[in-house]
Structure formats: structure tokens, C-alpha cells
Short mmCIF file of C-alpha atoms and ligand atoms in Angstrom, two decimals:
data_model
loop_
_atom_site.label_atom_id
_atom_site.label_comp_id
_atom_site.label_asym_id
_atom_site.label_seq_id
_atom_site.Cartn_x
_atom_site.Cartn_y
_atom_site.Cartn_z
CA MET C 276 0.34 0.28 -0.09
CA TYR C 277 2.44 2.86 0.60
CA THR C 278 4.43 5.12 -1.95
CA GLN C 279 5.93 7.43 -0.53
CA ALA C 280 8.83 5.54 -2.47
CA LEU C 281 7.26 8.17 -5.09
CA ASN C 282 9.75 10.74 -3.37
CA VAL C 283 12.45 9.30 -4.93
CA LYS C 284 14.39 10.93 -7.27
CA ASP C 285 14.61 10.09 -11.13
CA GLU C 286 17.43 8.29 -11.71
CA PRO C 287 18.67 10.14 -15.06
CA ALA C 288 17.95 8.84 -18.36
CA ALA C 289 21.79 8.11 -19.06
CA ALA C 290 22.98 7.93 -23.05
CA GLY C 291 21.14 4.67 -23.66
CA ASP C 292 20.72 3.50 -27.70
CA PRO C 293 18.70 5.79 -29.04
CA VAL C 294 16.74 3.38 -31.52
CA LEU C 295 15.77 0.81 -28.27
CA GLU C 296 14.67 4.15 -26.18
CA ALA C 297 12.53 5.19 -28.97
CA ARG C 298 10.67 1.52 -29.30
CA PHE C 299 10.55 1.26 -25.34
CA GLN C 300 8.61 5.28 -25.14
CA ALA C 301 6.03 4.44 -27.97
CA HIS C 302 5.19 1.06 -26.44
CA VAL C 303 4.86 3.39 -23.31
CA ASP C 304 2.90 5.58 -25.05
CA ALA C 305 0.09 2.92 -26.76
CA GLU C 306 -0.68 1.94 -23.24
CA LEU C 307 0.87 -1.11 -23.83
CA LYS C 308 2.87 -2.83 -20.70
CA ILE C 309 6.48 -3.66 -19.96
CA GLU C 310 7.49 -6.84 -19.30
CA PRO C 311 10.74 -8.62 -17.02
CA ASN C 312 12.35 -9.94 -19.69
CA ASP C 313 11.38 -6.62 -22.49
CA TRP C 314 14.46 -3.92 -23.18
CA MET C 315 13.84 -1.06 -21.11
CA PRO C 316 16.54 1.83 -20.62
CA GLU C 317 18.65 1.52 -17.41
CA GLY C 318 16.62 4.88 -15.79
CA TYR C 319 13.31 3.23 -15.94
CA ARG C 320 14.47 -0.21 -13.70
CA LYS C 321 16.23 1.90 -11.50
CA THR C 322 13.68 4.45 -10.54
CA LEU C 323 11.10 1.19 -10.95
CA THR C 324 13.94 -1.17 -8.29
CA ARG C 325 13.65 2.03 -6.19
CA GLN C 326 10.84 2.27 -5.85
CA ILE C 327 8.99 -1.06 -5.84
CA SER C 328 11.34 -1.93 -2.85
CA GLN C 329 10.73 0.91 -1.09
CA HIS C 330 7.23 0.50 -1.35
CA ALA C 331 7.41 -3.06 -0.41
CA HIS C 332 10.09 -2.35 2.76
CA SER C 333 6.53 0.10 3.62
CA GLU C 334 3.97 -2.32 4.09
CA ILE C 335 6.48 -4.67 5.66
CA VAL C 336 7.72 -1.12 8.50
CA GLY C 337 3.43 -0.96 8.36
CA MET C 338 3.17 -4.69 10.44
CA LEU C 339 4.59 -3.22 13.83
CA PRO C 340 2.68 0.34 14.38
CA GLU C 341 -0.10 -2.13 13.63
CA GLY C 342 0.81 -4.92 15.07
CA ASN C 343 1.78 -2.89 18.79
CA TRP C 344 -2.18 -3.62 19.17
CA ILE C 345 -3.66 -7.35 18.23
CA THR C 346 -3.33 -8.79 21.60
CA ARG C 347 -4.49 -5.63 23.06
CA ALA C 348 -7.20 -5.01 20.40
CA PRO C 349 -11.13 -4.53 22.32
CA THR C 350 -12.79 -7.58 20.88
CA LEU C 351 -12.24 -10.76 19.65
CA ARG C 352 -13.95 -9.13 16.41
CA ARG C 353 -11.51 -5.80 16.42
CA LYS C 354 -8.50 -9.10 16.79
CA ALA C 355 -9.55 -10.63 14.08
CA ALA C 356 -10.01 -7.70 11.59
CA LEU C 357 -6.65 -6.34 12.55
CA LEU C 358 -5.46 -9.85 12.34
CA ALA C 359 -6.08 -10.17 9.35
CA LYS C 360 -5.22 -6.79 7.66
CA VAL C 361 -1.76 -7.59 9.19
CA GLN C 362 -1.98 -10.07 7.49
CA ASP C 363 -2.46 -9.17 4.60
CA GLU C 364 0.25 -6.22 4.84
CA GLY C 365 2.57 -8.49 5.14
CA GLY C 366 1.06 -10.30 1.97
CA HIS C 367 1.82 -6.70 0.02
CA GLY C 368 4.74 -6.25 1.04
CA LEU C 369 5.72 -10.59 0.09
CA TYR C 370 3.98 -9.52 -4.59
CA LEU C 371 5.97 -6.26 -4.62
CA TYR C 372 9.59 -7.71 -3.39
CA SER C 373 8.35 -10.50 -5.70
CA ALA C 374 7.68 -7.63 -8.32
CA ALA C 375 10.89 -5.48 -8.04
CA GLU C 376 12.98 -8.87 -7.90
CA THR C 377 11.58 -9.58 -11.59
CA LEU C 378 13.59 -6.31 -12.50
CA GLY C 379 17.16 -8.13 -11.55
CA THR C 380 17.81 -7.35 -7.72
CA SER C 381 17.20 -10.02 -4.92
CA ARG C 382 14.83 -10.16 -2.29
CA GLU C 383 17.92 -10.14 0.21
CA GLN C 384 19.69 -7.75 -1.40
CA MET C 385 16.22 -5.39 -0.82
CA PHE C 386 16.22 -6.67 2.55
CA GLU C 387 19.73 -5.87 3.18
CA GLN C 388 18.77 -2.57 1.53
CA LEU C 389 16.35 -2.26 4.02
CA LEU C 390 17.65 -3.06 7.40
CA SER C 391 21.18 -1.13 6.79
CA GLY C 392 19.95 2.53 6.62
CA LYS C 393 20.17 2.61 2.99
CA ALA C 394 16.88 2.01 1.59
CA LYS C 395 14.05 3.79 2.89
CA TYR C 396 9.79 3.51 3.63
CA SER C 397 7.02 5.69 4.18
CA SER C 398 7.11 8.02 6.97
CA ILE C 399 4.02 7.77 7.89
CA PHE C 400 5.60 4.56 9.80
CA ASN C 401 7.76 6.41 11.92
CA TYR C 402 4.26 7.65 14.50
CA PRO C 403 3.33 6.15 17.91
CA THR C 404 -0.12 3.98 18.37
CA LEU C 405 -0.26 5.31 21.42
CA THR C 406 -4.22 3.84 22.20
CA TRP C 407 -6.60 1.82 20.31
CA ALA C 408 -8.29 4.95 18.22
CA ASP C 409 -4.91 4.60 16.41
CA ILE C 410 -5.27 1.61 15.07
CA GLY C 411 -8.60 3.10 13.46
CA ALA C 412 -7.19 7.09 12.34
CA ILE C 413 -4.32 3.78 10.39
CA GLY C 414 -7.02 2.08 8.23
CA TRP C 415 -9.64 5.19 7.57
CA LEU C 416 -6.48 7.66 6.66
CA VAL C 417 -3.37 5.94 6.55
CA ASP C 418 -4.87 3.67 3.96
CA GLY C 419 -7.30 5.41 2.84
CA ALA C 420 -4.12 7.59 1.09
CA ALA C 421 -2.44 4.30 0.15
CA ILE C 422 -6.35 3.58 -1.90
CA MET C 423 -5.31 7.36 -3.52
CA ASN C 424 -2.45 6.75 -4.55
CA GLN C 425 -1.73 2.94 -5.62
CA ILE C 426 -5.22 2.92 -7.71
CA PRO C 427 -3.35 4.93 -10.45
CA LEU C 428 -0.77 2.03 -10.30
CA CYS C 429 -2.17 -1.32 -11.23
CA ARG C 430 -2.16 0.98 -15.20
CA CYS C 431 1.39 1.85 -14.53
CA SER C 432 3.58 1.20 -17.56
CA TYR C 433 5.51 -1.87 -15.94
CA GLY C 434 3.62 -5.15 -16.01
CA PRO C 435 4.72 -7.09 -12.89
CA TYR C 436 4.21 -3.56 -10.66
CA ALA C 437 0.83 -3.16 -11.85
CA ARG C 438 -1.16 -6.47 -11.33
CA ALA C 439 0.10 -6.03 -8.27
CA MET C 440 -1.73 -3.40 -7.59
CA ILE C 441 -4.43 -4.93 -8.99
CA ARG C 442 -3.84 -7.88 -6.19
CA ILE C 443 -3.37 -5.23 -3.63
CA CYS C 444 -5.82 -2.28 -4.49
CA LYS C 445 -8.36 -5.50 -4.28
CA GLU C 446 -7.17 -5.37 -0.93
CA GLU C 447 -6.99 -2.57 0.66
CA SER C 448 -10.48 -1.87 0.36
CA PHE C 449 -11.31 -3.78 3.62
CA HIS C 450 -8.55 -1.32 5.83
CA GLN C 451 -10.20 1.40 4.97
CA ARG C 452 -14.28 0.35 5.60
CA GLN C 453 -12.27 -2.06 9.52
CA GLY C 454 -10.84 0.97 10.60
CA TYR C 455 -13.61 3.74 9.89
CA GLU C 456 -15.52 1.90 11.08
CA ILE C 457 -13.21 1.34 14.67
CA MET C 458 -13.23 5.38 14.49
CA MET C 459 -17.33 5.77 14.43
CA THR C 460 -17.72 3.60 17.17
CA LEU C 461 -15.72 5.65 18.73
CA ALA C 462 -16.97 8.06 17.54
CA ARG C 463 -20.36 7.69 19.34
CA GLY C 464 -19.47 6.34 21.88
CA THR C 465 -19.25 8.13 24.99
CA PRO C 466 -17.19 11.15 25.40
CA GLU C 467 -13.88 9.66 26.38
CA GLN C 468 -14.34 7.27 23.18
CA LYS C 469 -15.14 10.83 21.08
CA ALA C 470 -12.04 12.41 22.52
CA MET C 471 -10.37 9.39 22.07
CA ALA C 472 -11.14 9.45 18.71
CA GLN C 473 -10.01 13.44 18.20
CA ASP C 474 -7.20 12.39 19.58
CA ALA C 475 -5.79 10.97 16.77
CA LEU C 476 -7.56 12.17 13.90
CA ASN C 477 -5.64 15.47 15.38
CA ARG C 478 -1.58 12.93 15.96
CA TRP C 479 -2.21 10.84 11.82
CA TRP C 480 -3.45 14.35 9.49
CA TRP C 481 -0.88 15.62 8.91
CA PRO C 482 1.09 12.80 8.73
CA SER C 483 -1.54 11.54 6.48
CA VAL C 484 -1.93 14.42 4.11
CA MET C 485 2.40 14.35 3.68
CA MET C 486 1.68 10.78 2.08
CA PHE C 487 1.92 12.22 -1.13
CA GLY C 488 5.56 13.76 -0.86
CA PRO C 489 6.39 16.85 -1.69
CA SER C 490 4.20 19.87 -3.00
CA ASP C 491 4.28 20.02 -7.02
CA SER C 492 6.70 23.20 -6.89
CA ASP C 493 9.14 21.61 -4.94
CA SER C 494 10.00 18.42 -6.57
CA GLN C 495 11.41 18.43 -9.94
CA HIS C 496 11.10 14.44 -9.92
CA SER C 497 7.63 13.62 -11.90
CA ASP C 498 8.12 14.69 -15.38
CA GLN C 499 10.62 11.74 -16.31
CA THR C 500 8.27 9.26 -14.11
CA MET C 501 5.02 10.49 -15.89
CA ARG C 502 6.90 10.35 -19.27
CA TRP C 503 7.73 7.05 -18.77
CA LYS C 504 4.20 5.99 -17.32
CA ILE C 505 4.97 5.33 -13.83
CA LYS C 506 3.44 8.07 -11.87
CA ARG C 507 -0.40 9.26 -13.43
CA PHE C 508 -0.89 12.19 -11.47
CA SER C 509 0.78 14.68 -9.41
CA ASN C 510 1.63 14.79 -5.88
CA ASP C 511 -0.94 17.92 -5.35
CA ASP C 512 -3.70 16.59 -7.53
CA LEU C 513 -3.91 12.87 -5.02
CA ARG C 514 -3.94 14.52 -2.19
CA GLN C 515 -6.75 16.93 -2.85
CA LYS C 516 -8.62 13.93 -3.84
CA PHE C 517 -7.47 12.54 -0.23
CA ILE C 518 -8.11 15.92 1.77
CA ASP C 519 -12.20 15.54 -0.28
CA ALA C 520 -12.87 12.63 0.17
CA THR C 521 -11.85 12.47 3.21
CA VAL C 522 -13.63 15.57 5.35
CA PRO C 523 -16.91 14.56 4.72
CA GLN C 524 -16.12 11.31 5.96
CA GLY C 525 -15.04 13.22 8.96
CA HIS C 526 -17.81 15.08 9.89
CA PHE C 527 -20.46 12.61 9.80
CA ILE C 528 -19.42 10.52 12.59
CA GLY C 529 -18.81 14.47 14.60
CA LEU C 530 -15.35 14.73 13.97
CA GLU C 531 -13.39 18.03 13.58
CA PHE C 532 -9.93 18.24 11.55
CA PRO C 533 -6.44 19.62 12.93
CA ASP C 534 -6.78 22.70 10.09
CA LYS C 535 -7.95 25.63 11.45
CA ASP C 536 -8.22 27.13 7.16
CA LEU C 537 -9.71 23.99 4.99
CA LYS C 538 -12.95 25.27 4.24
CA PHE C 539 -15.48 24.15 1.46
CA ASN C 540 -14.08 26.34 -1.55
CA GLU C 541 -17.53 26.37 -3.70
CA GLU C 542 -16.06 28.27 -6.15
CA THR C 543 -13.65 25.25 -7.69
CA LYS C 544 -15.31 22.58 -5.53
CA HIS C 545 -12.16 21.58 -3.19
CA TRP C 546 -11.49 21.68 0.01
CA ASP C 547 -8.53 24.67 0.70
CA PHE C 548 -6.52 23.43 3.28
CA GLY C 549 -3.71 25.21 5.65
CA GLU C 550 0.20 25.37 4.73
CA ILE C 551 1.67 21.60 5.31
CA ASP C 552 4.52 21.83 7.35
CA TRP C 553 7.24 20.67 6.00
CA THR C 554 10.25 21.07 7.91
CA GLU C 555 8.70 18.55 9.56
CA PHE C 556 8.48 15.71 6.57
CA LYS C 557 11.62 15.93 6.05
CA ARG C 558 12.82 15.11 10.20
CA VAL C 559 10.88 12.89 9.63
CA ILE C 560 12.47 10.60 5.92
CA ALA C 561 15.96 11.87 7.51
CA GLY C 562 15.25 9.39 10.04
CA ASP C 563 14.15 11.92 12.97
CA GLY C 564 10.82 10.80 13.70
CA PRO C 565 8.85 9.48 16.56
CA CYS C 566 9.84 5.79 16.11
CA ASN C 567 12.26 5.91 13.57
CA LYS C 568 14.73 4.21 15.76
CA GLN C 569 12.72 1.86 17.11
CA ARG C 570 11.18 0.99 13.78
CA MET C 571 15.07 -0.18 12.21
CA LYS C 572 15.31 -2.00 15.64
CA GLN C 573 12.50 -4.37 15.87
CA ARG C 574 13.24 -4.65 11.77
CA ARG C 575 16.84 -5.93 12.18
CA ALA C 576 15.44 -7.86 15.67
CA ALA C 577 13.32 -10.10 13.61
CA HIS C 578 15.50 -10.70 10.65
CA ASP C 579 18.34 -12.35 13.30
CA ASN C 580 16.10 -13.95 15.10
CA GLY C 581 14.37 -15.71 12.25
CA ARG C 582 17.49 -17.05 10.87
CA TRP C 583 17.85 -20.26 12.60
CA VAL C 584 13.76 -20.40 11.03
CA ARG C 585 15.51 -19.86 7.36
CA GLU C 586 18.32 -22.41 7.55
CA ALA C 587 16.73 -24.64 8.88
CA ALA C 588 14.68 -24.54 6.36
CA LEU C 589 17.00 -25.25 4.20
CA ALA C 590 18.67 -27.96 5.23
CA TYR C 591 16.23 -29.50 5.74
CA ALA C 592 14.72 -29.31 2.10
CA GLU C 593 18.28 -31.14 1.31
CA LYS C 594 18.30 -33.25 3.50
CA ARG C 595 15.39 -34.56 1.98
CA ARG C 596 16.67 -34.39 -0.82
CA ASN C 597 19.70 -36.64 -0.48
CA ARG C 598 17.31 -39.00 1.37
CA GLU C 599 15.46 -39.46 -2.15
CA ALA C 600 19.02 -39.73 -3.85
CA ALA C 601 19.79 -42.14 -2.02
CA ALA C 602 16.70 -44.65 -1.49
CA LYS C 603 16.56 -44.45 -6.05
CA ILE C 604 19.47 -45.37 -5.88
CA ALA C 605 19.16 -48.48 -3.57
CA ALA C 606 16.13 -49.32 -5.26
CA GLU C 607 18.51 -49.53 -8.63
CA MET U 1230 25.88 -7.50 6.43
CA THR U 1231 28.05 -10.05 6.16
CA GLU U 1232 25.31 -12.86 6.20
CA GLN U 1233 24.89 -11.13 2.29
CA LYS U 1234 27.62 -14.14 1.41
CA THR U 1235 27.11 -16.51 4.18
CA GLU U 1236 23.39 -17.15 3.54
CA GLN U 1237 21.87 -19.42 0.84
CA HIS U 1238 19.34 -18.23 -0.94
CA TRP U 1239 15.85 -19.27 -1.14
CA PRO U 1240 15.54 -21.00 -4.67
CA LEU U 1241 11.85 -19.17 -7.29
CA TRP U 1242 8.40 -20.61 -7.74
CA GLU U 1243 6.47 -19.57 -9.52
CA VAL U 1244 2.35 -20.05 -8.75
CA PHE U 1245 -0.95 -20.72 -9.89
CA ILE U 1246 -4.14 -21.05 -9.27
CA ARG U 1247 -7.38 -22.59 -10.62
CA SER U 1248 -10.27 -20.45 -9.92
CA LYS U 1249 -14.10 -21.93 -8.96
CA ASN U 1250 -15.33 -21.34 -12.15
CA GLY U 1251 -13.83 -23.88 -14.00
CA LEU U 1252 -11.51 -21.89 -15.69
CA SER U 1253 -7.63 -23.05 -15.78
CA HIS U 1254 -4.39 -22.56 -13.31
CA ARG U 1255 -3.88 -18.82 -14.25
CA HIS U 1256 -0.35 -17.24 -12.67
CA ALA U 1257 -0.83 -15.60 -8.96
CA GLY U 1258 2.92 -14.51 -8.18
CA SER U 1259 5.69 -15.68 -7.72
CA LEU U 1260 7.74 -16.57 -4.32
CA HIS U 1261 10.39 -17.77 -2.09
CA ALA U 1262 10.58 -21.65 -0.21
CA THR U 1263 13.23 -24.08 0.16
CA ASP U 1264 11.49 -27.01 -1.55
CA ALA U 1265 7.64 -27.89 -3.16
CA THR U 1266 5.59 -28.53 0.23
CA MET U 1267 6.72 -25.47 1.44
CA ALA U 1268 6.46 -23.24 -1.54
CA LEU U 1269 2.74 -24.78 -1.53
CA GLN U 1270 1.76 -23.57 1.45
CA ALA U 1271 2.91 -20.06 1.82
CA ALA U 1272 1.30 -20.12 -1.56
CA ARG U 1273 -1.43 -20.40 -0.12
CA ASP U 1274 -0.93 -18.34 2.26
CA VAL U 1275 0.17 -15.76 0.38
CA TYR U 1276 -2.34 -16.05 -2.92
CA THR U 1277 -5.82 -17.63 -1.61
CA ARG U 1278 -6.57 -15.89 1.54
CA ARG U 1279 -9.33 -14.60 0.51
CA GLY U 1280 -11.35 -18.09 -1.24
CA GLU U 1281 -9.44 -16.80 -5.33
CA GLY U 1282 -8.91 -20.37 -5.95
CA LEU U 1283 -9.77 -24.85 -5.17
CA SER U 1284 -6.55 -25.92 -7.36
CA ILE U 1285 -2.31 -24.45 -7.07
CA TRP U 1286 0.62 -26.24 -9.18
CA VAL U 1287 3.82 -24.86 -7.85
CA VAL U 1288 6.51 -25.04 -10.62
CA PRO U 1289 10.43 -24.17 -10.10
CA SER U 1290 10.82 -21.24 -12.07
CA ASN U 1291 14.08 -21.94 -13.11
CA ALA U 1292 12.40 -25.48 -14.64
CA ILE U 1293 10.14 -22.89 -16.80
CA THR U 1294 11.63 -21.99 -20.71
CA ALA U 1295 9.82 -19.03 -22.03
CA SER U 1296 9.56 -17.55 -25.53
CA ASP U 1297 12.36 -15.13 -26.48
CA PRO U 1298 10.47 -11.60 -25.78
CA THR U 1299 13.32 -9.41 -29.02
CA ASP U 1300 12.06 -12.45 -31.13
CA LYS U 1301 8.04 -12.05 -30.70
CA ASP U 1302 7.99 -10.16 -34.05
CA VAL U 1303 9.00 -13.28 -35.50
CA MET U 1304 8.08 -15.84 -33.30
CA PHE U 1305 3.56 -13.94 -33.67
CA GLU U 1306 3.49 -12.48 -36.97
CA PRO U 1307 2.84 -15.86 -38.52
CA SER U 1308 -1.19 -15.29 -36.75
CA GLU U 1309 -1.05 -11.91 -37.67
CA SER U 1310 -0.94 -11.94 -41.14
CA LYS U 1311 -4.08 -15.24 -41.44
CA ILE U 1312 -7.21 -12.95 -41.04
CA TYR U 1313 -8.70 -15.87 -42.12
CA ARG U 1314 -8.82 -18.07 -39.42
CA HIS U 1315 -11.07 -15.49 -37.58
CA PRO U 1316 -16.04 -16.23 -38.48
CA THR U 1317 -15.46 -12.34 -39.72
CA PHE U 1318 -14.34 -12.92 -42.64
CA TYR U 1319 -16.49 -14.87 -43.91
CA ASP U 1320 -19.72 -13.47 -45.60
CA ILE U 1321 -22.98 -14.28 -44.76
CA PRO U 1322 -26.30 -12.90 -46.16
CA ASP U 1323 -27.77 -10.98 -42.82
CA GLU U 1324 -31.08 -13.41 -44.09
CA VAL U 1325 -29.33 -16.47 -42.66
CA GLY U 1326 -29.29 -15.42 -39.38
CA HIS U 1327 -27.08 -16.39 -36.85
CA MET U 1328 -24.50 -18.50 -37.69
FE1 FE2 F 2431 -1.21 -3.08 2.15
FE1 FE2 F 2432 -3.60 -1.88 3.96
#
């Protein structure tokens, strides 16, 4: 789900073969898919590898803030739903790692880039989940923003990425609805419960709005990815779409958005909104968010603690192969 | 990370799923597993969490022989140029009705 990888810099189109490049671009312009073994410019391969792998990392790291509440979910129904959602996110990570692998980078290399801190993941997952209402806010807002970002990616020019996104988008809708339902239940509950929902909205609203990446005026990187049809809409267009869709949903359950400039513009038929704190965004991306260190520590621990499982599975498969080979020889 | 050099990678498998509606197995995606049994279990968890299928095939990725994309013009040209293979090539009077 979470495509802040869109904020990465484009790889410069290295001087390649002009004939092949023209043919490639014509193919893309005709809305045909590029497949793993097709010729592609090096910059296209690099940009996509980075975007898809960072997208995968975001799915995997994104399991941590929500996993934090699985054992404390208020009812069995909520627990089952949250467990299923977090499992889906793990699946999304796997689809995306597979798609990225088709470009020639191994999953192990991508893991290494994440664990060494070289690769980024969506800044939203560096915020803490302090109360149960945060689980509602994440599903409603974070998955909601993710859906806005991901739907156009279903038409991405790279076949394996587009196909992975189609699967993912089908699954995301449940995530957003279960989150909104949590918020609605709290907002219609006791005054304390409503205050808890409002507090979660206050904390998650701006980070969710920032998920769409820097403002168009500050990102000169979209041109090439647009031409390659990796990206279809600008950050600001998607952000506006998200705000327009989400604000009425919040008002419907009686919650207020932490933005005093938020106002429906009768002329444009869009919601006008206040200034985004880009210094906070940059700070969190650069590693100085509330939970960056904790997330990476947990990811590394999970990877290290799983090593014996990976090794044992390989050893077991090898033992079985050897045993089968020996039985075959004995039978001959 | 030194693990990169020492840790052996799990092989890649392609997953094919046959859905309820009677269509043939269809490529769903790929995954890593140490053997076929594990690949089947992982495919169940990764690709059929919402009743997507009734049957799964897993195939080691390196067992697949694929046509070469650079040959695709030559490879598929014969099917492009033979319009008489399509029903619309033949003129049947309207009075004959649906055929
Ligand atoms: Fe996701
Ligand atoms: Fe999700």
C-alpha cells in the first residue's frame, strides 16, 4: 500500500541506444506493458527497482505500528480483523518484493538495503500508535491515502508492478472500512471514547496528508516518471483528491480536522487546506521521527531472530533431497 | 552485513491458481520456498486468503522455458497475417440469420 517511494529522485536517463529508447517510449505511449525480459532504459529499471522495493519495505515496516495493538484489541471481532489486515500487509510486501525481483535485484539485497538504513520506507510508519483509536485512524486515513496513491499504479507501464497493485488494491478496501468503522464506533461512544477518536485524528491527519510527498512546486522529479507512465497524477492532485474524499467522512461521524484553514471552496468545489509543515516531513524522512530507531531495531531483530528458521528450512530440504536420492540408488 | 555472503537464498517458485469458476490454472505470482511442500503452503497463505482458488500448482521458476521477447515479432507474425482464421472474414447474407 504505501507509496511514498514516489518521492524518490528519478535516475537520469543515461545515454543509451536511441533506437531502442524510441521503441521503448513508443511502446509505453501506446499504453502497452513493459515486461521483465523486455529491453528498458537503465534509468527506468533503477527508478522502478527503488520505488517498488521502498513500497515493499513500507508494507513490511507498516506491520509494526498496527501489530502493536493485536494483543490488546478490545474485542475478538476487532482482533480477528486487525490480524487479517496485518497479514494482508505482509502479503503486499511479498507481492512487491517479487515484482521488484523481476528487475534483477534479489530479495536478500533489498532486505539488506532496508536493514542497513540505505533504503527508505514511508515516513508515516515512524509515528507511534498510542491508543486503540490510532488503529482506526490508520485504517481510515493511512490506508485511505494509500488507496489514492495505488489506484493509478494499477495502470503503471511495468507489468509485474501493475499486476501486484491490482491484487493489493482489491485487498485495501477492507482495511480502510475496518478503520473507519473503529473511528465511527468510538465517535458515537462515550465522551471519553469520542475524545480518543478526535485525538487520534489530530495526530494522524497531517502525517497522512504528507504521505503524498512534497508539493509539486518542490519536486522536479515527476516529469520522467510521468513520461514513463510509472506515475499518472501529481502529488498535489492526489493529495487534493484524498482531502476531498476524507473530510466529509470525518464530519459525518462528528469529528473535526486539526486545520483551521480547512474550508469548502464553492468555486473550485474542493476543500482548501492550510500550510503543510514540510520541515517535519523532511525531519521524519531523514530519520528523526518519533519511532524511526525503534522500527529499524524491531525489523533487524525480526530478521536476526528468523535466521535459524531460514537456515533450518534449507537444511531440511537438502536432507530430504539427499534421502530421496539415496533411496533411488538403493532401489536400482 | 556479512550475512549476504554466507546465507544461501531460498529458490524462487511460480504460483498458478485455478479459481472456482472452472477456468484453467492462471499465474498468480511468485514466492521463495526451500521445497515444493513449503511453496504450496506459502502459496496458500500468500495468494488464496479470500477464496481465490481451489487448486494450486507451484513450479520452480528455473524450470520454465519462455519465448524470447526479442523474437516476438517473428514468433507471432503468422497469427497476425491470417485474417481468414477469423469468423468475420466470411460474408454470410443477413437472411441466413445468426451463424
Ligand atoms: Fe498494504
Ligand atoms: Fe493496507
